[in-house]
């Protein structure tokens, strides 16, 4: 593997390997000096056509803790505003000599297009509604860490709630959790479901209350207010009443159930403020683990060529 | 102009098939037959193992001039057409400025006068293709325009479409509709369904096309007007047009080579060269369009040749403009898809009907194009080798643009020569000027 | 473990086929006890001393040295483990993945660290280990204990405590376990 564009690129074996590798980087992150020389001399560029300070910082911290050099390209300060084309932009960055490019774009598929133009490893940091593979990996890692078992996934019941249709987090998490053997249920009004779920290894519900009691992990997606303008639901109030994780609903979860959210949260819409700070809420841990998991991804792409093939071949 | 002698081919036209040489003098076919001989100074073109048929007629070409000469010009587009076996193209009116007045019609016809294909023009139905006020249909009809369309968009306003059909009645013209309900299709990048869901791309449902097909059939019935359906792409559309024809309505329809050959799964690699409008649909839709063509519900194969610059097609998929070039591959793609392999869907004669004489009739070009190959007829001809195998290379194309979805594909059947008004404009696959 | 051996041993590569036994289980046990005594002697006791085993072969050996120290002197010595994958100088040249998570839950500043490994070969693993240790604090001193020194050094590093000096060919392989030390070859599958 030279790039990580979609969860599918890893497969179940690759996902497990990243999770195991992330254990080592969690240890590194907890040290007084959280840095290893593994990627010394390598250059990692973050090229974000869509702003996301938290994701960019997470990747840059990961790269720096691996001793890689980092370059930051963000659209607000760049020549994209002067009409430079996507291709010219990424080829210019690549021409400076980079080993990996971390790409985020509001249009689905851009990392695939970029990978046809430049030689560096490409990591998809979110493309439109499509994929956000490192988010799914850090979510799986966080569940595994919280449950304290090496492989808690077979049969694990995961409910992903909210705007599935427009969510790259949902698509990547469906792929990752189901590859690891979890049973995924999508919960949303029909207008927020993808038009077709042909080939998706999921169950579907339009009733959050009906699935609450039988769920080990509730994953809440961010609701964007502008969706109301597209006649997808009448109001945030009505959405929250039917699909929000209220205090009352949280009380009906089984005691060991975990609550997750990719952030940033709309408190009071998809999740009540007090629910986000419950002990079984993993939201802060997701952010913390993001760095270690992204270190694992970077190390696996840049530091260990063909490692996975060798491990698979001789396992 | 020297005498041309097409030697050793199989002549195939609406009247049938026969082995015959064809002699062309001063732009006209003067003699055909097995035993005839070339004149002393004739230019002899080898037609052995090939089919000599009427030149192809494209109902649906975007020549981009005036306004986007970076992507295509009348000259480059006509050269591409000639290389694809076409002797006549109908230029779509979505240029800048649009073809919505006699002045722009005159400009485009003028540009086409010296080109390698005959260039006919389709006029806009509404001013500026804005869907609000009728364009001067009669003024353009007087200049010979026979097809009118707002292609690129459908006429959304039902009342306006009704008036256009009524107004067109005494002019002897045909209105051509790009069927797409703008509200249902808004923001879409591809067909809505399994693949759009998986790829996280906004889709347009088949119903966006079918609702307008349904409305326009009702309006055609109501007004008695002549209506042509552009680039049908869904099973539902084909079924409705079939039913309308069975009721005797004056409707015709076309399909594109890419809708005959490709499906929505082509978008899986996010290559904007597969983005087109109407979008590539499901396998079921593709099968229905192929069946519709074989059954004659769909009258013609039209390219919807839509050149775009490399820069435009390197934008993110949701920003890249829709469209594919098609003139240089249409006959080969259609032949490969429909007439070769195991269990061909149609005969070569049926295929050529959809590419020559039927579109010539729809475009009102049948006096010069698509007619029988016999003495006294204008010599607009195509010589096609149905067994030649070749691989599509967009870089080698004559069109100014490279946005072919068929790059790298192997084809069966290739154009050898094209004769336009008695002049050999393409010989052995090479444009002569 | 030396890089070539890492590369060639399962799961990355071939299988080890033993040719000769060079130390018995008893030999290893005696050598372990001797190393323990030498460690105590050199450091005038066991105060402020920690053992750090190198993943993977050094970890059980470090535990056995700690056991021997406790038996002999009645004092428990802390044992940590260190994986040097992120410090190796061949990252990117060949597959490098950590075998296990490093476990050094103390600040090493002011402590004496005895690194423990099973086989000492080119010295590159120990070089990486020295860099890795530096990230856990400034140790007062670092010493090196190995069960087998097989030669072929590529760096100016020498061990402080050695179970057995074993002349080898470069392409041979040494396998250390509680049941003894075997000399053999790697057969690539």
mmCIF file with all atom_site columns, N, CA and C in Angstrom, chain C residues 71-131:
data_model
loop_
_atom_site.group_PDB
_atom_site.id
_atom_site.type_symbol
_atom_site.label_atom_id
_atom_site.label_alt_id
_atom_site.label_comp_id
_atom_site.label_asym_id
_atom_site.label_entity_id
_atom_site.label_seq_id
_atom_site.pdbx_PDB_ins_code
_atom_site.Cartn_x
_atom_site.Cartn_y
_atom_site.Cartn_z
_atom_site.occupancy
_atom_site.B_iso_or_equiv
_atom_site.pdbx_formal_charge
_atom_site.auth_seq_id
_atom_site.auth_comp_id
_atom_site.auth_asym_id
_atom_site.auth_atom_id
_atom_site.pdbx_PDB_model_num
ATOM 1   N N  . UNK C 1 71  ? 17.170 -13.795 43.737 1.00 0.00 ? 71  UNK C N  1
ATOM 2   C CA . UNK C 1 71  ? 17.549 -15.010 44.467 1.00 0.00 ? 71  UNK C CA 1
ATOM 3   C C  . UNK C 1 71  ? 18.856 -14.769 45.234 1.00 0.00 ? 71  UNK C C  1
ATOM 4   N N  . UNK C 1 72  ? 19.802 -14.140 44.541 1.00 0.00 ? 72  UNK C N  1
ATOM 5   C CA . UNK C 1 72  ? 21.132 -14.003 45.129 1.00 0.00 ? 72  UNK C CA 1
ATOM 6   C C  . UNK C 1 72  ? 21.193 -12.892 46.173 1.00 0.00 ? 72  UNK C C  1
ATOM 7   N N  . UNK C 1 73  ? 20.491 -11.799 45.936 1.00 0.00 ? 73  UNK C N  1
ATOM 8   C CA . UNK C 1 73  ? 20.676 -10.627 46.802 1.00 0.00 ? 73  UNK C CA 1
ATOM 9   C C  . UNK C 1 73  ? 19.404 -10.216 47.533 1.00 0.00 ? 73  UNK C C  1
ATOM 10  N N  . UNK C 1 74  ? 18.269 -10.892 47.226 1.00 0.00 ? 74  UNK C N  1
ATOM 11  C CA . UNK C 1 74  ? 17.032 -10.585 47.929 1.00 0.00 ? 74  UNK C CA 1
ATOM 12  C C  . UNK C 1 74  ? 16.463 -9.219  47.605 1.00 0.00 ? 74  UNK C C  1
ATOM 13  N N  . UNK C 1 75  ? 16.807 -8.703  46.450 1.00 0.00 ? 75  UNK C N  1
ATOM 14  C CA . UNK C 1 75  ? 16.334 -7.360  46.091 1.00 0.00 ? 75  UNK C CA 1
ATOM 15  C C  . UNK C 1 75  ? 15.695 -7.416  44.709 1.00 0.00 ? 75  UNK C C  1
ATOM 16  N N  . UNK C 1 76  ? 14.469 -6.904  44.585 1.00 0.00 ? 76  UNK C N  1
ATOM 17  C CA . UNK C 1 76  ? 13.772 -6.924  43.288 1.00 0.00 ? 76  UNK C CA 1
ATOM 18  C C  . UNK C 1 76  ? 14.270 -5.765  42.423 1.00 0.00 ? 76  UNK C C  1
ATOM 19  N N  . UNK C 1 77  ? 14.689 -6.101  41.223 1.00 0.00 ? 77  UNK C N  1
ATOM 20  C CA . UNK C 1 77  ? 15.157 -5.073  40.292 1.00 0.00 ? 77  UNK C CA 1
ATOM 21  C C  . UNK C 1 77  ? 14.072 -4.856  39.231 1.00 0.00 ? 77  UNK C C  1
ATOM 22  N N  . UNK C 1 78  ? 13.675 -3.604  38.971 1.00 0.00 ? 78  UNK C N  1
ATOM 23  C CA . UNK C 1 78  ? 12.633 -3.369  37.948 1.00 0.00 ? 78  UNK C CA 1
ATOM 24  C C  . UNK C 1 78  ? 13.086 -3.815  36.549 1.00 0.00 ? 78  UNK C C  1
ATOM 25  N N  . UNK C 1 79  ? 12.146 -4.380  35.805 1.00 0.00 ? 79  UNK C N  1
ATOM 26  C CA . UNK C 1 79  ? 12.445 -4.828  34.438 1.00 0.00 ? 79  UNK C CA 1
ATOM 27  C C  . UNK C 1 79  ? 11.519 -4.109  33.467 1.00 0.00 ? 79  UNK C C  1
ATOM 28  N N  . UNK C 1 80  ? 12.101 -3.458  32.489 1.00 0.00 ? 80  UNK C N  1
ATOM 29  C CA . UNK C 1 80  ? 11.309 -2.829  31.434 1.00 0.00 ? 80  UNK C CA 1
ATOM 30  C C  . UNK C 1 80  ? 11.564 -3.527  30.108 1.00 0.00 ? 80  UNK C C  1
ATOM 31  N N  . UNK C 1 81  ? 10.832 -3.097  29.104 1.00 0.00 ? 81  UNK C N  1
ATOM 32  C CA . UNK C 1 81  ? 11.087 -3.662  27.773 1.00 0.00 ? 81  UNK C CA 1
ATOM 33  C C  . UNK C 1 81  ? 11.126 -2.518  26.757 1.00 0.00 ? 81  UNK C C  1
ATOM 34  N N  . UNK C 1 82  ? 11.881 -2.734  25.731 1.00 0.00 ? 82  UNK C N  1
ATOM 35  C CA . UNK C 1 82  ? 12.104 -1.665  24.754 1.00 0.00 ? 82  UNK C CA 1
ATOM 36  C C  . UNK C 1 82  ? 11.997 -2.232  23.346 1.00 0.00 ? 82  UNK C C  1
ATOM 37  N N  . UNK C 1 83  ? 11.169 -1.604  22.538 1.00 0.00 ? 83  UNK C N  1
ATOM 38  C CA . UNK C 1 83  ? 11.134 -1.954  21.117 1.00 0.00 ? 83  UNK C CA 1
ATOM 39  C C  . UNK C 1 83  ? 11.774 -0.812  20.346 1.00 0.00 ? 83  UNK C C  1
ATOM 40  N N  . UNK C 1 84  ? 12.740 -1.123  19.499 1.00 0.00 ? 84  UNK C N  1
ATOM 41  C CA . UNK C 1 84  ? 13.528 -0.057  18.872 1.00 0.00 ? 84  UNK C CA 1
ATOM 42  C C  . UNK C 1 84  ? 13.111 0.220   17.433 1.00 0.00 ? 84  UNK C C  1
ATOM 43  N N  . UNK C 1 85  ? 11.958 -0.318  17.033 1.00 0.00 ? 85  UNK C N  1
ATOM 44  C CA . UNK C 1 85  ? 11.582 -0.216  15.615 1.00 0.00 ? 85  UNK C CA 1
ATOM 45  C C  . UNK C 1 85  ? 11.639 1.226   15.104 1.00 0.00 ? 85  UNK C C  1
ATOM 46  N N  . UNK C 1 86  ? 11.160 2.177   15.918 1.00 0.00 ? 86  UNK C N  1
ATOM 47  C CA . UNK C 1 86  ? 11.071 3.559   15.429 1.00 0.00 ? 86  UNK C CA 1
ATOM 48  C C  . UNK C 1 86  ? 12.427 4.256   15.415 1.00 0.00 ? 86  UNK C C  1
ATOM 49  N N  . UNK C 1 87  ? 13.471 3.567   15.909 1.00 0.00 ? 87  UNK C N  1
ATOM 50  C CA . UNK C 1 87  ? 14.796 4.186   15.988 1.00 0.00 ? 87  UNK C CA 1
ATOM 51  C C  . UNK C 1 87  ? 15.787 3.521   15.041 1.00 0.00 ? 87  UNK C C  1
ATOM 52  N N  . UNK C 1 88  ? 15.354 2.539   14.319 1.00 0.00 ? 88  UNK C N  1
ATOM 53  C CA . UNK C 1 88  ? 16.276 1.797   13.470 1.00 0.00 ? 88  UNK C CA 1
ATOM 54  C C  . UNK C 1 88  ? 16.767 2.683   12.324 1.00 0.00 ? 88  UNK C C  1
ATOM 55  N N  . UNK C 1 89  ? 17.940 2.334   11.784 1.00 0.00 ? 89  UNK C N  1
ATOM 56  C CA . UNK C 1 89  ? 18.489 3.151   10.700 1.00 0.00 ? 89  UNK C CA 1
ATOM 57  C C  . UNK C 1 89  ? 18.145 2.581   9.326  1.00 0.00 ? 89  UNK C C  1
ATOM 58  N N  . UNK C 1 90  ? 17.308 1.552   9.318  1.00 0.00 ? 90  UNK C N  1
ATOM 59  C CA . UNK C 1 90  ? 16.929 0.962   8.026  1.00 0.00 ? 90  UNK C CA 1
ATOM 60  C C  . UNK C 1 90  ? 15.431 1.109   7.751  1.00 0.00 ? 90  UNK C C  1
ATOM 61  N N  . UNK C 1 91  ? 14.808 2.081   8.419  1.00 0.00 ? 91  UNK C N  1
ATOM 62  C CA . UNK C 1 91  ? 13.382 2.336   8.152  1.00 0.00 ? 91  UNK C CA 1
ATOM 63  C C  . UNK C 1 91  ? 13.233 2.795   6.704  1.00 0.00 ? 91  UNK C C  1
ATOM 64  N N  . UNK C 1 92  ? 12.286 2.239   6.043  1.00 0.00 ? 92  UNK C N  1
ATOM 65  C CA . UNK C 1 92  ? 12.073 2.605   4.647  1.00 0.00 ? 92  UNK C CA 1
ATOM 66  C C  . UNK C 1 92  ? 12.845 1.727   3.688  1.00 0.00 ? 92  UNK C C  1
ATOM 67  N N  . UNK C 1 93  ? 13.892 1.044   4.204  1.00 0.00 ? 93  UNK C N  1
ATOM 68  C CA . UNK C 1 93  ? 14.664 0.161   3.335  1.00 0.00 ? 93  UNK C CA 1
ATOM 69  C C  . UNK C 1 93  ? 14.050 -1.228  3.292  1.00 0.00 ? 93  UNK C C  1
ATOM 70  N N  . UNK C 1 94  ? 13.404 -1.584  4.369  1.00 0.00 ? 94  UNK C N  1
ATOM 71  C CA . UNK C 1 94  ? 12.801 -2.908  4.452  1.00 0.00 ? 94  UNK C CA 1
ATOM 72  C C  . UNK C 1 94  ? 11.690 -2.843  5.495  1.00 0.00 ? 94  UNK C C  1
ATOM 73  N N  . UNK C 1 95  ? 10.866 -3.865  5.573  1.00 0.00 ? 95  UNK C N  1
ATOM 74  C CA . UNK C 1 95  ? 9.760  -3.803  6.521  1.00 0.00 ? 95  UNK C CA 1
ATOM 75  C C  . UNK C 1 95  ? 10.248 -3.672  7.957  1.00 0.00 ? 95  UNK C C  1
ATOM 76  N N  . UNK C 1 96  ? 9.805  -2.657  8.636  1.00 0.00 ? 96  UNK C N  1
ATOM 77  C CA . UNK C 1 96  ? 10.114 -2.488  10.050 1.00 0.00 ? 96  UNK C CA 1
ATOM 78  C C  . UNK C 1 96  ? 8.792  -2.256  10.772 1.00 0.00 ? 96  UNK C C  1
ATOM 79  N N  . UNK C 1 97  ? 8.437  -3.150  11.643 1.00 0.00 ? 97  UNK C N  1
ATOM 80  C CA . UNK C 1 97  ? 7.251  -2.930  12.455 1.00 0.00 ? 97  UNK C CA 1
ATOM 81  C C  . UNK C 1 97  ? 7.599  -3.312  13.879 1.00 0.00 ? 97  UNK C C  1
ATOM 82  N N  . UNK C 1 98  ? 7.055  -2.601  14.847 1.00 0.00 ? 98  UNK C N  1
ATOM 83  C CA . UNK C 1 98  ? 7.361  -2.956  16.231 1.00 0.00 ? 98  UNK C CA 1
ATOM 84  C C  . UNK C 1 98  ? 6.810  -4.337  16.566 1.00 0.00 ? 98  UNK C C  1
ATOM 85  N N  . UNK C 1 99  ? 7.551  -5.059  17.425 1.00 0.00 ? 99  UNK C N  1
ATOM 86  C CA . UNK C 1 99  ? 7.092  -6.382  17.856 1.00 0.00 ? 99  UNK C CA 1
ATOM 87  C C  . UNK C 1 99  ? 6.116  -6.242  19.011 1.00 0.00 ? 99  UNK C C  1
ATOM 88  N N  . UNK C 1 100 ? 6.343  -5.210  19.825 1.00 0.00 ? 100 UNK C N  1
ATOM 89  C CA . UNK C 1 100 ? 5.508  -5.035  21.010 1.00 0.00 ? 100 UNK C CA 1
ATOM 90  C C  . UNK C 1 100 ? 5.633  -3.592  21.479 1.00 0.00 ? 100 UNK C C  1
ATOM 91  N N  . UNK C 1 101 ? 4.771  -3.230  22.380 1.00 0.00 ? 101 UNK C N  1
ATOM 92  C CA . UNK C 1 101 ? 4.791  -1.863  22.894 1.00 0.00 ? 101 UNK C CA 1
ATOM 93  C C  . UNK C 1 101 ? 5.914  -1.721  23.920 1.00 0.00 ? 101 UNK C C  1
ATOM 94  N N  . UNK C 1 102 ? 6.675  -0.655  23.802 1.00 0.00 ? 102 UNK C N  1
ATOM 95  C CA . UNK C 1 102 ? 7.720  -0.356  24.784 1.00 0.00 ? 102 UNK C CA 1
ATOM 96  C C  . UNK C 1 102 ? 7.096  -0.145  26.164 1.00 0.00 ? 102 UNK C C  1
ATOM 97  N N  . UNK C 1 103 ? 7.750  -0.676  27.175 1.00 0.00 ? 103 UNK C N  1
ATOM 98  C CA . UNK C 1 103 ? 7.241  -0.487  28.529 1.00 0.00 ? 103 UNK C CA 1
ATOM 99  C C  . UNK C 1 103 ? 8.383  -0.061  29.445 1.00 0.00 ? 103 UNK C C  1
ATOM 100 N N  . UNK C 1 104 ? 8.591  1.237   29.557 1.00 0.00 ? 104 UNK C N  1
ATOM 101 C CA . UNK C 1 104 ? 9.584  1.790   30.484 1.00 0.00 ? 104 UNK C CA 1
ATOM 102 C C  . UNK C 1 104 ? 8.875  2.861   31.296 1.00 0.00 ? 104 UNK C C  1
ATOM 103 N N  . UNK C 1 105 ? 8.173  2.437   32.353 1.00 0.00 ? 105 UNK C N  1
ATOM 104 C CA . UNK C 1 105 ? 7.300  3.390   33.060 1.00 0.00 ? 105 UNK C CA 1
ATOM 105 C C  . UNK C 1 105 ? 8.039  4.246   34.076 1.00 0.00 ? 105 UNK C C  1
ATOM 106 N N  . UNK C 1 106 ? 9.335  4.509   33.867 1.00 0.00 ? 106 UNK C N  1
ATOM 107 C CA . UNK C 1 106 ? 10.065 5.360   34.813 1.00 0.00 ? 106 UNK C CA 1
ATOM 108 C C  . UNK C 1 106 ? 10.872 6.386   34.043 1.00 0.00 ? 106 UNK C C  1
ATOM 109 N N  . UNK C 1 107 ? 11.161 7.498   34.735 1.00 0.00 ? 107 UNK C N  1
ATOM 110 C CA . UNK C 1 107 ? 12.137 8.431   34.195 1.00 0.00 ? 107 UNK C CA 1
ATOM 111 C C  . UNK C 1 107 ? 13.512 7.868   34.515 1.00 0.00 ? 107 UNK C C  1
ATOM 112 N N  . UNK C 1 108 ? 14.346 7.675   33.504 1.00 0.00 ? 108 UNK C N  1
ATOM 113 C CA . UNK C 1 108 ? 15.635 6.993   33.692 1.00 0.00 ? 108 UNK C CA 1
ATOM 114 C C  . UNK C 1 108 ? 16.717 7.927   34.236 1.00 0.00 ? 108 UNK C C  1
ATOM 115 N N  . UNK C 1 109 ? 16.380 9.194   34.376 1.00 0.00 ? 109 UNK C N  1
ATOM 116 C CA . UNK C 1 109 ? 17.402 10.154  34.809 1.00 0.00 ? 109 UNK C CA 1
ATOM 117 C C  . UNK C 1 109 ? 18.022 9.723   36.142 1.00 0.00 ? 109 UNK C C  1
ATOM 118 N N  . UNK C 1 110 ? 19.337 9.588   36.145 1.00 0.00 ? 110 UNK C N  1
ATOM 119 C CA . UNK C 1 110 ? 20.052 9.243   37.368 1.00 0.00 ? 110 UNK C CA 1
ATOM 120 C C  . UNK C 1 110 ? 20.147 7.752   37.638 1.00 0.00 ? 110 UNK C C  1
ATOM 121 N N  . UNK C 1 111 ? 19.475 6.942   36.829 1.00 0.00 ? 111 UNK C N  1
ATOM 122 C CA . UNK C 1 111 ? 19.508 5.494   37.059 1.00 0.00 ? 111 UNK C CA 1
ATOM 123 C C  . UNK C 1 111 ? 20.601 4.840   36.216 1.00 0.00 ? 111 UNK C C  1
ATOM 124 N N  . UNK C 1 112 ? 20.981 3.623   36.647 1.00 0.00 ? 112 UNK C N  1
ATOM 125 C CA . UNK C 1 112 ? 21.866 2.797   35.826 1.00 0.00 ? 112 UNK C CA 1
ATOM 126 C C  . UNK C 1 112 ? 20.995 1.802   35.074 1.00 0.00 ? 112 UNK C C  1
ATOM 127 N N  . UNK C 1 113 ? 21.155 1.775   33.771 1.00 0.00 ? 113 UNK C N  1
ATOM 128 C CA . UNK C 1 113 ? 20.324 0.912   32.936 1.00 0.00 ? 113 UNK C CA 1
ATOM 129 C C  . UNK C 1 113 ? 21.180 -0.216  32.387 1.00 0.00 ? 113 UNK C C  1
ATOM 130 N N  . UNK C 1 114 ? 20.732 -1.429  32.590 1.00 0.00 ? 114 UNK C N  1
ATOM 131 C CA . UNK C 1 114 ? 21.400 -2.557  31.937 1.00 0.00 ? 114 UNK C CA 1
ATOM 132 C C  . UNK C 1 114 ? 20.492 -3.024  30.802 1.00 0.00 ? 114 UNK C C  1
ATOM 133 N N  . UNK C 1 115 ? 20.955 -2.783  29.578 1.00 0.00 ? 115 UNK C N  1
ATOM 134 C CA . UNK C 1 115 ? 20.230 -3.285  28.412 1.00 0.00 ? 115 UNK C CA 1
ATOM 135 C C  . UNK C 1 115 ? 20.510 -4.771  28.287 1.00 0.00 ? 115 UNK C C  1
ATOM 136 N N  . UNK C 1 116 ? 19.486 -5.560  27.989 1.00 0.00 ? 116 UNK C N  1
ATOM 137 C CA . UNK C 1 116 ? 19.673 -7.003  27.888 1.00 0.00 ? 116 UNK C CA 1
ATOM 138 C C  . UNK C 1 116 ? 19.167 -7.475  26.526 1.00 0.00 ? 116 UNK C C  1
ATOM 139 N N  . UNK C 1 117 ? 20.033 -8.214  25.810 1.00 0.00 ? 117 UNK C N  1
ATOM 140 C CA . UNK C 1 117 ? 19.557 -8.814  24.549 1.00 0.00 ? 117 UNK C CA 1
ATOM 141 C C  . UNK C 1 117 ? 20.078 -10.234 24.454 1.00 0.00 ? 117 UNK C C  1
ATOM 142 N N  . UNK C 1 118 ? 19.454 -11.012 23.593 1.00 0.00 ? 118 UNK C N  1
ATOM 143 C CA . UNK C 1 118 ? 19.869 -12.418 23.514 1.00 0.00 ? 118 UNK C CA 1
ATOM 144 C C  . UNK C 1 118 ? 21.125 -12.584 22.666 1.00 0.00 ? 118 UNK C C  1
ATOM 145 N N  . UNK C 1 119 ? 21.105 -12.009 21.451 1.00 0.00 ? 119 UNK C N  1
ATOM 146 C CA . UNK C 1 119 ? 22.253 -12.182 20.557 1.00 0.00 ? 119 UNK C CA 1
ATOM 147 C C  . UNK C 1 119 ? 22.806 -10.810 20.182 1.00 0.00 ? 119 UNK C C  1
ATOM 148 N N  . UNK C 1 120 ? 24.130 -10.659 20.278 1.00 0.00 ? 120 UNK C N  1
ATOM 149 C CA . UNK C 1 120 ? 24.779 -9.399  19.914 1.00 0.00 ? 120 UNK C CA 1
ATOM 150 C C  . UNK C 1 120 ? 25.490 -9.631  18.587 1.00 0.00 ? 120 UNK C C  1
ATOM 151 N N  . UNK C 1 121 ? 25.176 -8.805  17.601 1.00 0.00 ? 121 UNK C N  1
ATOM 152 C CA . UNK C 1 121 ? 25.655 -9.097  16.242 1.00 0.00 ? 121 UNK C CA 1
ATOM 153 C C  . UNK C 1 121 ? 26.276 -7.825  15.670 1.00 0.00 ? 121 UNK C C  1
ATOM 154 N N  . UNK C 1 122 ? 25.562 -7.099  14.806 1.00 0.00 ? 122 UNK C N  1
ATOM 155 C CA . UNK C 1 122 ? 26.177 -5.936  14.146 1.00 0.00 ? 122 UNK C CA 1
ATOM 156 C C  . UNK C 1 122 ? 26.298 -4.733  15.077 1.00 0.00 ? 122 UNK C C  1
ATOM 157 N N  . UNK C 1 123 ? 25.465 -4.675  16.097 1.00 0.00 ? 123 UNK C N  1
ATOM 158 C CA . UNK C 1 123 ? 25.473 -3.526  17.001 1.00 0.00 ? 123 UNK C CA 1
ATOM 159 C C  . UNK C 1 123 ? 24.434 -2.474  16.641 1.00 0.00 ? 123 UNK C C  1
ATOM 160 N N  . UNK C 1 124 ? 23.753 -2.666  15.521 1.00 0.00 ? 124 UNK C N  1
ATOM 161 C CA . UNK C 1 124 ? 22.808 -1.622  15.084 1.00 0.00 ? 124 UNK C CA 1
ATOM 162 C C  . UNK C 1 124 ? 21.566 -1.559  15.970 1.00 0.00 ? 124 UNK C C  1
ATOM 163 N N  . UNK C 1 125 ? 21.111 -2.702  16.441 1.00 0.00 ? 125 UNK C N  1
ATOM 164 C CA . UNK C 1 125 ? 19.948 -2.695  17.337 1.00 0.00 ? 125 UNK C CA 1
ATOM 165 C C  . UNK C 1 125 ? 20.285 -1.954  18.630 1.00 0.00 ? 125 UNK C C  1
ATOM 166 N N  . UNK C 1 126 ? 21.508 -2.200  19.150 1.00 0.00 ? 126 UNK C N  1
ATOM 167 C CA . UNK C 1 126 ? 21.905 -1.541  20.393 1.00 0.00 ? 126 UNK C CA 1
ATOM 168 C C  . UNK C 1 126 ? 22.066 -0.036  20.157 1.00 0.00 ? 126 UNK C C  1
ATOM 169 N N  . UNK C 1 127 ? 22.599 0.327   19.012 1.00 0.00 ? 127 UNK C N  1
ATOM 170 C CA . UNK C 1 127 ? 22.697 1.755   18.673 1.00 0.00 ? 127 UNK C CA 1
ATOM 171 C C  . UNK C 1 127 ? 21.307 2.392   18.735 1.00 0.00 ? 127 UNK C C  1
ATOM 172 N N  . UNK C 1 128 ? 20.326 1.723   18.104 1.00 0.00 ? 128 UNK C N  1
ATOM 173 C CA . UNK C 1 128 ? 18.950 2.243   18.126 1.00 0.00 ? 128 UNK C CA 1
ATOM 174 C C  . UNK C 1 128 ? 18.426 2.292   19.553 1.00 0.00 ? 128 UNK C C  1
ATOM 175 N N  . UNK C 1 129 ? 18.768 1.280   20.341 1.00 0.00 ? 129 UNK C N  1
ATOM 176 C CA . UNK C 1 129 ? 18.279 1.219   21.721 1.00 0.00 ? 129 UNK C CA 1
ATOM 177 C C  . UNK C 1 129 ? 18.846 2.376   22.543 1.00 0.00 ? 129 UNK C C  1
ATOM 178 N N  . UNK C 1 130 ? 20.110 2.723   22.306 1.00 0.00 ? 130 UNK C N  1
ATOM 179 C CA . UNK C 1 130 ? 20.711 3.840   23.055 1.00 0.00 ? 130 UNK C CA 1
ATOM 180 C C  . UNK C 1 130 ? 19.970 5.142   22.756 1.00 0.00 ? 130 UNK C C  1
ATOM 181 N N  . UNK C 1 131 ? 19.630 5.345   21.483 1.00 0.00 ? 131 UNK C N  1
ATOM 182 C CA . UNK C 1 131 ? 18.856 6.541   21.134 1.00 0.00 ? 131 UNK C CA 1
ATOM 183 C C  . UNK C 1 131 ? 17.478 6.512   21.786 1.00 0.00 ? 131 UNK C C  1
#
